[in-house]
Coordinates of C-alpha atoms and ligand atoms in Angstrom, one line a residue:
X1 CA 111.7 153.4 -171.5
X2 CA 112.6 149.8 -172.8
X3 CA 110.1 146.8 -173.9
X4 CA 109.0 146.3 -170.3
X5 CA 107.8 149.7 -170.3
X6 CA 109.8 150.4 -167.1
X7 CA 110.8 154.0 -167.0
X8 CA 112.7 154.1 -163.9
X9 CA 115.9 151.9 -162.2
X10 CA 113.8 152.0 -158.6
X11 CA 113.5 148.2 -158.7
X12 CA 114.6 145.1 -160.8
X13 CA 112.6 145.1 -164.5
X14 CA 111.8 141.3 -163.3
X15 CA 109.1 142.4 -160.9
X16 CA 107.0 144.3 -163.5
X17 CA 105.3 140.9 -164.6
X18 CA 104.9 139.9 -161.1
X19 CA 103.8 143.7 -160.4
X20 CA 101.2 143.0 -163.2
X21 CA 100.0 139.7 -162.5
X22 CA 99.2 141.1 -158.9
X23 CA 97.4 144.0 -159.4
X24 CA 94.1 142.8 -159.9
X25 CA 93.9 141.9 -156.1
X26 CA 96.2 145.2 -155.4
X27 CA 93.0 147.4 -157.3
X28 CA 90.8 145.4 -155.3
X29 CA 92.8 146.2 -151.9
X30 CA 92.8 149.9 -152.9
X31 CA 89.5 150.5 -154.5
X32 CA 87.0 148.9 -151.8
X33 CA 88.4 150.4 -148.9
X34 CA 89.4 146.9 -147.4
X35 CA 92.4 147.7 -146.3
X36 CA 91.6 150.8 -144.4
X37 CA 88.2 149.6 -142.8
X38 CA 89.6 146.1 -142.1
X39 CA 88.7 145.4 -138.3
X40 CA 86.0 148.0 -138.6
X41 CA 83.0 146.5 -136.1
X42 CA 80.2 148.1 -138.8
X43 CA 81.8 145.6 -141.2
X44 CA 81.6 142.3 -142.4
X45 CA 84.9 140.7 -143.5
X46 CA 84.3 137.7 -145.5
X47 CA 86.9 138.3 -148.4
X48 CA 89.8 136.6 -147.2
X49 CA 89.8 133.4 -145.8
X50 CA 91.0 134.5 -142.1
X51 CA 90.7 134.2 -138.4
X52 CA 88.3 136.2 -136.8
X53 CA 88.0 134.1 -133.4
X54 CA 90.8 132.7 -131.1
X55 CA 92.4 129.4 -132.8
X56 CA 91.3 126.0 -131.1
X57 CA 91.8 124.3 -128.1
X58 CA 95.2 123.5 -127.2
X59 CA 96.9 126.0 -129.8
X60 CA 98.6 128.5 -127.8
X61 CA 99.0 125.9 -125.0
X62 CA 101.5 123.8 -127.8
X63 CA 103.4 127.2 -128.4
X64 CA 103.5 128.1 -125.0
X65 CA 105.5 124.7 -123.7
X66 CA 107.9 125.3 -126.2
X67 CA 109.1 129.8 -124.7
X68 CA 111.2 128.5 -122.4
X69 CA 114.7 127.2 -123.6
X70 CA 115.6 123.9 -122.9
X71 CA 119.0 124.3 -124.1
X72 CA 121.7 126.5 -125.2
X73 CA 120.7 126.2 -128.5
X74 CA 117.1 126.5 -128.2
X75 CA 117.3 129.5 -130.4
X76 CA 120.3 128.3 -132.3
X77 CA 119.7 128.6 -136.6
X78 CA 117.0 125.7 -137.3
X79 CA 116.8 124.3 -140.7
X80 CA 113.9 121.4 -140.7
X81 CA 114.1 119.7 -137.4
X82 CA 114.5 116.2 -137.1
X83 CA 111.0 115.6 -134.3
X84 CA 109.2 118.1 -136.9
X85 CA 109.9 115.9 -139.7
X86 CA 109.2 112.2 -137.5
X87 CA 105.8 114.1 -136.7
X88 CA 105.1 115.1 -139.8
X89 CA 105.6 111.3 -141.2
X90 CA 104.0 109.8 -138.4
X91 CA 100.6 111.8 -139.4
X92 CA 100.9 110.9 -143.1
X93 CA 101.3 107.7 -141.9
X94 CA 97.7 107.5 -140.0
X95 CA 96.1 109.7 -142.3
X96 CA 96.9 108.7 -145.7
X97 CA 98.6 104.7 -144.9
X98 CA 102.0 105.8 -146.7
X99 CA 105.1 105.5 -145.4
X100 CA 107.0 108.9 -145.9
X101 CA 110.3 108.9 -144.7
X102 CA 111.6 112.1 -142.4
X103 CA 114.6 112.9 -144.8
X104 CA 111.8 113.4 -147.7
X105 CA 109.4 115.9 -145.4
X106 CA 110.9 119.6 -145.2
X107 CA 109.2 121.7 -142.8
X108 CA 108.3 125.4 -144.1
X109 CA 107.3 128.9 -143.8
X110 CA 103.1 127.5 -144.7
X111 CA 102.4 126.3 -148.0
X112 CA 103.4 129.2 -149.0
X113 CA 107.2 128.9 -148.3
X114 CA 106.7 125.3 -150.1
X115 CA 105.6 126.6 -153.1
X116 CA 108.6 129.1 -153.4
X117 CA 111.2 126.2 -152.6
X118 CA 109.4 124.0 -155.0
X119 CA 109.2 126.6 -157.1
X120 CA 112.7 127.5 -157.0
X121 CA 113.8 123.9 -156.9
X122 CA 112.5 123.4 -160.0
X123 CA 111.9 126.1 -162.3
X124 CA 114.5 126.8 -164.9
X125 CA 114.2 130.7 -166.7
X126 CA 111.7 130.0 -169.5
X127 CA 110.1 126.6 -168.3
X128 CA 106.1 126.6 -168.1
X129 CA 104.0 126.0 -165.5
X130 CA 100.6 125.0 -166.2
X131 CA 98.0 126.3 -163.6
X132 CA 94.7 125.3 -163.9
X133 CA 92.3 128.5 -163.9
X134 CA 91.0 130.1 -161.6
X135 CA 94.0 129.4 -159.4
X136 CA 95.0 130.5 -156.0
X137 CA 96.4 134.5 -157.0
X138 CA 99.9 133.7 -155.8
X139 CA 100.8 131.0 -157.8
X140 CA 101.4 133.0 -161.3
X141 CA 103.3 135.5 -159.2
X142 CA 105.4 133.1 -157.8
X143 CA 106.1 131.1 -161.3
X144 CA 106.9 134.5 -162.5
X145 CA 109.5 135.3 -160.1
X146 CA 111.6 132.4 -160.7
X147 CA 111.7 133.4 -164.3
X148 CA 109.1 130.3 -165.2
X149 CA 105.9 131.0 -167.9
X150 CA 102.4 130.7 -166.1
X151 CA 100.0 128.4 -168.7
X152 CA 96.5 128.9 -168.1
X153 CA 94.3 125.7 -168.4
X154 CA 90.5 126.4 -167.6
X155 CA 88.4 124.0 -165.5
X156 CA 85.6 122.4 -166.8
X157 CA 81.8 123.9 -166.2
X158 CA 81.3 121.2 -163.2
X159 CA 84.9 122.8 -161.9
X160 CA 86.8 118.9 -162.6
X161 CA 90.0 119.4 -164.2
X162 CA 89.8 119.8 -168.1
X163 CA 92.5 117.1 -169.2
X164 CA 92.3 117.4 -172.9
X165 CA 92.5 121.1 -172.5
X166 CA 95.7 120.4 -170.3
X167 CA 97.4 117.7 -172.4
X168 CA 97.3 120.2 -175.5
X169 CA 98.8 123.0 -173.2
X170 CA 102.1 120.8 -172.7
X171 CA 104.6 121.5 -174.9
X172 CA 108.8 120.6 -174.4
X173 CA 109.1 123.2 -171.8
X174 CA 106.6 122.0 -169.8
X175 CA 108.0 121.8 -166.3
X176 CA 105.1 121.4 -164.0
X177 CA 101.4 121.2 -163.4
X178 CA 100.1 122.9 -160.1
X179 CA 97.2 120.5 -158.7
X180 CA 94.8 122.3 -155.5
X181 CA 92.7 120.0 -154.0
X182 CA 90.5 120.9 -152.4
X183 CA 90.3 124.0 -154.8
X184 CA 90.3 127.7 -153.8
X185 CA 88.3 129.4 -154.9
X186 CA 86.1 126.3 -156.4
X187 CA 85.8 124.2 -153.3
X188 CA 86.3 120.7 -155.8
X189 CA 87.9 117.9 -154.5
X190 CA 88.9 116.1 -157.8
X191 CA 88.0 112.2 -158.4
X192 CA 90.4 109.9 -158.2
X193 CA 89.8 108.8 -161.8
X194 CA 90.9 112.6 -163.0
X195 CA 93.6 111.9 -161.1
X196 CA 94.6 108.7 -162.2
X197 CA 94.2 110.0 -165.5
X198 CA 96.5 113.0 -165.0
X199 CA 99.0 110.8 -164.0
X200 CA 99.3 108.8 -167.0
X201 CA 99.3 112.2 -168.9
X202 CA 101.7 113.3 -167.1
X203 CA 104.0 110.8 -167.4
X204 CA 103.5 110.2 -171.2
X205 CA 104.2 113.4 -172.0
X206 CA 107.5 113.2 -169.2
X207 CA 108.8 110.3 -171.9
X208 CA 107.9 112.1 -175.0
X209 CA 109.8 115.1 -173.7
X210 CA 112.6 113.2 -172.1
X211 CA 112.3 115.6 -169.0
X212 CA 110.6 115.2 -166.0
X213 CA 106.3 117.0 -165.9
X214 CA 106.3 117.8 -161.7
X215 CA 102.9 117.9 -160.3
X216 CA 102.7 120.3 -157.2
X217 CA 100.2 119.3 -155.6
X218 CA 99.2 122.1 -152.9
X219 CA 97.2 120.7 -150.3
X220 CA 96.8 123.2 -147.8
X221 CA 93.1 122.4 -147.3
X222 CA 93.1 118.6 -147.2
X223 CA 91.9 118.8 -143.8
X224 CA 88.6 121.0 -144.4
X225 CA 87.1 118.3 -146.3
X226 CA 82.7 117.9 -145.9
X227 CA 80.0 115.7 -145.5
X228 CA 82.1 112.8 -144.2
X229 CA 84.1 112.3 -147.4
X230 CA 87.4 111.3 -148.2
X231 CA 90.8 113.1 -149.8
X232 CA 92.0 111.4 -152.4
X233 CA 95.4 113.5 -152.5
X234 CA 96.9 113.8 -156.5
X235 CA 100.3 112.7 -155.4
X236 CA 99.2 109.3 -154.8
X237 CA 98.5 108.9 -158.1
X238 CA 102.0 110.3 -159.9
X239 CA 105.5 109.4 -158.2
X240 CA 107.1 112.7 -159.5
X241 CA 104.9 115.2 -157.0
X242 CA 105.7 117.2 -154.7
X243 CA 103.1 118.0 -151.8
X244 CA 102.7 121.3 -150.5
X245 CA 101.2 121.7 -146.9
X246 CA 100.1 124.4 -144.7
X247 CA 98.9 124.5 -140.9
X248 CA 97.4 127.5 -141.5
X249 CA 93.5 126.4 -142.7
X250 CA 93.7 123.5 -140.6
X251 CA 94.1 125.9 -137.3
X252 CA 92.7 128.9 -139.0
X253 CA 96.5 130.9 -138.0
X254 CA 97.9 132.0 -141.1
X255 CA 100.1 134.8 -139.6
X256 CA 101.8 131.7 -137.6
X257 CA 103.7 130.4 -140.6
X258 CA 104.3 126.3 -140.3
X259 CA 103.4 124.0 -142.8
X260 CA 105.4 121.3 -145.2
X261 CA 106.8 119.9 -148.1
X262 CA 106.5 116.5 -149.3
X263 CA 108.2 113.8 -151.7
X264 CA 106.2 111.0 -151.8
X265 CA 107.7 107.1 -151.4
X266 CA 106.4 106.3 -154.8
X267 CA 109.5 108.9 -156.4
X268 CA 112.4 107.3 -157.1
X269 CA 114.9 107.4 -154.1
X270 CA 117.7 108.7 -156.2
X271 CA 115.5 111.8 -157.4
X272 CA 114.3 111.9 -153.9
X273 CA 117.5 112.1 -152.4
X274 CA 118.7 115.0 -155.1
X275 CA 115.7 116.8 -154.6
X276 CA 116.0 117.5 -151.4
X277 CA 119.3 119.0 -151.2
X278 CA 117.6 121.2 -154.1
X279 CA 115.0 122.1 -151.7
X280 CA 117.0 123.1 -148.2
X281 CA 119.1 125.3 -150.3
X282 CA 116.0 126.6 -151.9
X283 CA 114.5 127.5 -148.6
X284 CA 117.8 129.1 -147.7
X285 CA 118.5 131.4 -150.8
X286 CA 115.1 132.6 -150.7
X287 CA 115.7 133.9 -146.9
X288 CA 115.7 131.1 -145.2
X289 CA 112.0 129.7 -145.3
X290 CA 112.3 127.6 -142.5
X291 CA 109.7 128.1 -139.7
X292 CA 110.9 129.8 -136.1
X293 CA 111.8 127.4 -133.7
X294 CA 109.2 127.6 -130.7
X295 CA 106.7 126.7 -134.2
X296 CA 108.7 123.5 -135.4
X297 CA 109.5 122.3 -131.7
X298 CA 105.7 122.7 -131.3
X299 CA 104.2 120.9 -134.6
X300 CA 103.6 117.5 -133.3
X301 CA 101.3 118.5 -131.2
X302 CA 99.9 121.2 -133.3
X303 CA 99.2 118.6 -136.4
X304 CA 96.7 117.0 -133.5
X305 CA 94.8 120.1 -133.7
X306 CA 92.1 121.2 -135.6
X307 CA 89.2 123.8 -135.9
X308 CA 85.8 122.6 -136.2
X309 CA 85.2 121.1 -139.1
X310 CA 81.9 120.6 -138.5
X311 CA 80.5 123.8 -137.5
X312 CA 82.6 125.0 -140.7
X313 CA 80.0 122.6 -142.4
X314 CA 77.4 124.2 -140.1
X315 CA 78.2 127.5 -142.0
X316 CA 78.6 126.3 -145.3
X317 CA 74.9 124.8 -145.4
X318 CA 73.3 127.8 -143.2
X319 CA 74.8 129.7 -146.5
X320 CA 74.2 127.6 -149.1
X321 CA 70.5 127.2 -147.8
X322 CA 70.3 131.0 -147.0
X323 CA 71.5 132.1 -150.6
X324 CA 69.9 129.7 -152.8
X325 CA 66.6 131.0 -151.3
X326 CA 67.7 134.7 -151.9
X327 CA 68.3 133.3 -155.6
X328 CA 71.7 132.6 -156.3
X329 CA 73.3 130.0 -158.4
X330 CA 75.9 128.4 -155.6
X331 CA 77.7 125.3 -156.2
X332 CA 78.3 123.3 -153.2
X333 CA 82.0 123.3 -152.3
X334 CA 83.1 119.6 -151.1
X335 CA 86.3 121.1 -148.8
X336 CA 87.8 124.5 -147.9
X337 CA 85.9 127.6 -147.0
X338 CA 84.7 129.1 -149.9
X339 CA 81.9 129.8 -151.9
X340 CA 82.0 130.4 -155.2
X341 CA 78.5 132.2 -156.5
X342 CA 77.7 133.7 -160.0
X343 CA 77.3 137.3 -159.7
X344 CA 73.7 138.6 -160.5
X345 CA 75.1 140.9 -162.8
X346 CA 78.1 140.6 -165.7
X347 CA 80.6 142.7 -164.3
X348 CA 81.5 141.0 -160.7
X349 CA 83.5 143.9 -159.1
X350 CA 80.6 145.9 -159.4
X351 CA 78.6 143.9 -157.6
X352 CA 81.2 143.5 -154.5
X353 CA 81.2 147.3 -154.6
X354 CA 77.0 147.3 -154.0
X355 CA 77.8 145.0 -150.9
X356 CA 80.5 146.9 -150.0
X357 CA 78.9 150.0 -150.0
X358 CA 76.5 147.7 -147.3
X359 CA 79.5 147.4 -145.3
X360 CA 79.7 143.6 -146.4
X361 CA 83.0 142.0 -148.2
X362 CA 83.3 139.6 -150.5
X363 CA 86.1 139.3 -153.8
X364 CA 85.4 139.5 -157.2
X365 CA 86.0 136.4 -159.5
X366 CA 87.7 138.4 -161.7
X367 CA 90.8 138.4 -158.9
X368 CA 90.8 134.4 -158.9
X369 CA 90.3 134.8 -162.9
X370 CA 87.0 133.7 -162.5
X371 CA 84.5 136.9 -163.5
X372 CA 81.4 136.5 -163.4
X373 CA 82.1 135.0 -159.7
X374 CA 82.4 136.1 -156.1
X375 CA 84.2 134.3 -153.5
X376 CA 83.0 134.2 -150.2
X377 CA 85.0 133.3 -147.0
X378 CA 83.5 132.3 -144.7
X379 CA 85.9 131.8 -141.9
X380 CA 83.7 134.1 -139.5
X381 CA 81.6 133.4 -136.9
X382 CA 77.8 132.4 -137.7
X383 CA 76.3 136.0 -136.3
X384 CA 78.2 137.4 -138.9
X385 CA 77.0 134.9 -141.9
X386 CA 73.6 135.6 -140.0
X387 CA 74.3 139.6 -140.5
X388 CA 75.6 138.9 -143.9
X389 CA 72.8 137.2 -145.6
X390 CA 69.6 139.6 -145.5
X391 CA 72.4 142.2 -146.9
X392 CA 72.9 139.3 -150.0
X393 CA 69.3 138.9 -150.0
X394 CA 68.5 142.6 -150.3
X395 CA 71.0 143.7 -153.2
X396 CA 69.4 140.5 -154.9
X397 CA 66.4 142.2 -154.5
X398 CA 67.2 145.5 -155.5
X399 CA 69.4 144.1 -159.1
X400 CA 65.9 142.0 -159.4
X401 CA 63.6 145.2 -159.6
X402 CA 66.4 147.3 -161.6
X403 CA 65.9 144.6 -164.3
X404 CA 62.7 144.5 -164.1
X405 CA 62.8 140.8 -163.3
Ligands
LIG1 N1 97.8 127.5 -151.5 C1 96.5 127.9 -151.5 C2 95.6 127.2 -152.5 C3 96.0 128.9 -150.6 O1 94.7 129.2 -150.6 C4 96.9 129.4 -149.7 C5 96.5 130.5 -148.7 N2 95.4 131.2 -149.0 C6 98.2 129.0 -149.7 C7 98.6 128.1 -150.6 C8 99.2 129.6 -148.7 O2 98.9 129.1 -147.5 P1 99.7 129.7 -146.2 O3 99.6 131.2 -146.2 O4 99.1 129.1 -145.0 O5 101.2 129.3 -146.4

């Protein structure tokens, strides 16, 4: 046995901290019985933010044009197509009024698959990465196994980022700051003035260091956004970002991996131009995350598509209404699709386990680093929300009388 406490030579000692840093969701996985009930018809699914209808209109028609080869190399090695990365400028064009060129778009396995060329791209063994808690699970991991040093920055009560708690968690190796907006698990779009504000942290503390602060900023909801509102994405506010994109929320299809990443015009063309030579040779030496062919030949018209954001609105408020009468505390999320409620008792897991003993599945906080908390997807149809709720209402109910309240 050395320091890691690894006893054995199965696997590389480098994946103990990223065994560690993923086993609260791999206790959850094992303990609840998710895993083996998942598809169960006696049970409601609503801890994981995925599909449980057929994707939108005009989905499988975009994949299907695209089976039958066109050329000989049709199926030929496909790093980030040329159309792909037009397409993918042309929307940001529309959408956000900034001129990106194709060169500075990479086209990836989700925002997953951006994250880890980002990450790889940029990392050095020992730099830190500040992540602002609770986070997406992954992104510790992923830090981790590029040898960088998660930094946990907690949000403020309202869920805004905390920039004074940020600027004293930079220090020289300081190497980026992961931005999520709109925020899983919190559902907060941040302000443009925290963002603006960032920005001019950021770059402060760039000069002081004489190195370069990135900002990731991982966007893969910036499509799910309520009530009418606008995104007001991070990287326009701080040249040196890197925007991280994924298809997957948009057309609720995460097992069909497409998505981007993004330099924005505002980065200085020279750093652009190194940067993404950094990136295609990240994609490849981490196993070639580029995205099949049939799904990059058929992302312009898949970035037309959409689910319903609306009706994902629909469900939102039938929840928010429906749970706020069965007396929880539930802020209202401004994008994605989650809900973040306090746990009526301390200890969150417990809790998930009362509902899941009702056959109803939700995660514990304490897996986003957020106990206290559940997190509720709610991706599913509205006959399950509508199945869901009286079972919320009920263990409510019952915690009520055990505490005599
Ligand atoms: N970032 C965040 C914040 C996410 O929630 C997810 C998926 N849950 C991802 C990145 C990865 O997205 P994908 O699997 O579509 O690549």
């Amino acid at each position: 046995m050395d320091d890691t406490g690894v006893t054995h030579d199965y696997y590389a000692k480098s994946m103990e901290p990223v065994r560690a840093s993923h086993a609260p969701l791999m206790k959850f996985f094992a303990n609840s019985g998710y895993l083996e009930r998942f598809g169960d018809p006696d049970c409601l699914f609503l801890a994981m933010g995925d599909p449980h209808e057929i994707p939108p209109p005009g989905y499988v028609e975009a994949i299907a044009a695209e089976l039958e080869p066109r050329s000989g190399n049709w199926f030929a090695y496909k790093t980030s197509t040329r159309p792909a990365r037009e397409a993918v400028a042309a929307s940001l064009k529309d959408w956000r009024a900034m001129e990106f060129r194709p060169e500075d778009i990479a086209i990836t396995t989700g925002a997953f698959g951006a994250l880890a060329a980002a990450m790889t791209a940029l990392i050095d063994p020992g730099d830190e990465v500040i992540i602002n808690q609770p986070p997406w699970f992954n992104y510790d991991n992923m830090a981790l196994a590029r040898g960088g040093v998660p930094v946990y920055v907690r949000v403020k009560e309202d869920f805004d980022l905390d920039l004074d708690a940020i600027e004293a968690a930079i220090t020289a190796k300081t190497r980026l700051i992961i931005v999520n907006s709109p925020n899983n698990p919190t559902g907060r779009v941040y302000p443009p003035a925290t963002l603006k504000a960032l920005a001019a942290l950021l770059e402060e503390a760039s000069k002081r260091n004489g190195r370069t602060i990135y900002q990731i900023s991982d966007e893969p909801y910036a499509r799910l956004i309520f009530d009418g509102k606008s995104f007001p994405s991070p990287a326009s506010f701080y040249p040196n970002s890197l925007i991280t994109y994924s298809y997957g929320k948009v057309l609720l299809t995460p097992g069909q991996r497409i998505g981007w990443l993004a330099l924005p015009p505002a980065m200085e063309e020279a750093r652009r131009n190194a940067l993404n030579e950094a990136i295609m040779l990240a994609q490849i030496v981490n196993g070639f995350l580029f995205p099949n062919a049939i799904m990059q030949y058929a992302l312009p018209a898949l970035d037309k598509l959409s689910i319903d954001v609306e009706g994902l609105q629909a469900k939102r408020d039938f929840l928010l209404t429906g749970l706020r009468e069965a007396g929880y505390d539930v802020p209202t999320p401004e994008g994605t699709f989650y809900l973040l409620p306090k746990s009526p008792i301390e200890d969150d897991e417990l809790f998930c386990a009362r509902l899941a003993a009702r056959n109803l599945y939700v995660l514990p906080g304490s897996v986003c680093h957020i106990p206290g908390r559940f997190r509720i997807a709610f991706t599913a149809p509205m006959e399950t929300l509508e199945k869901a709720l009286p079972i919320f209402a009920e263990v409510m109910d019952e915690i009520r009388a055990e505490s005599g309240a």
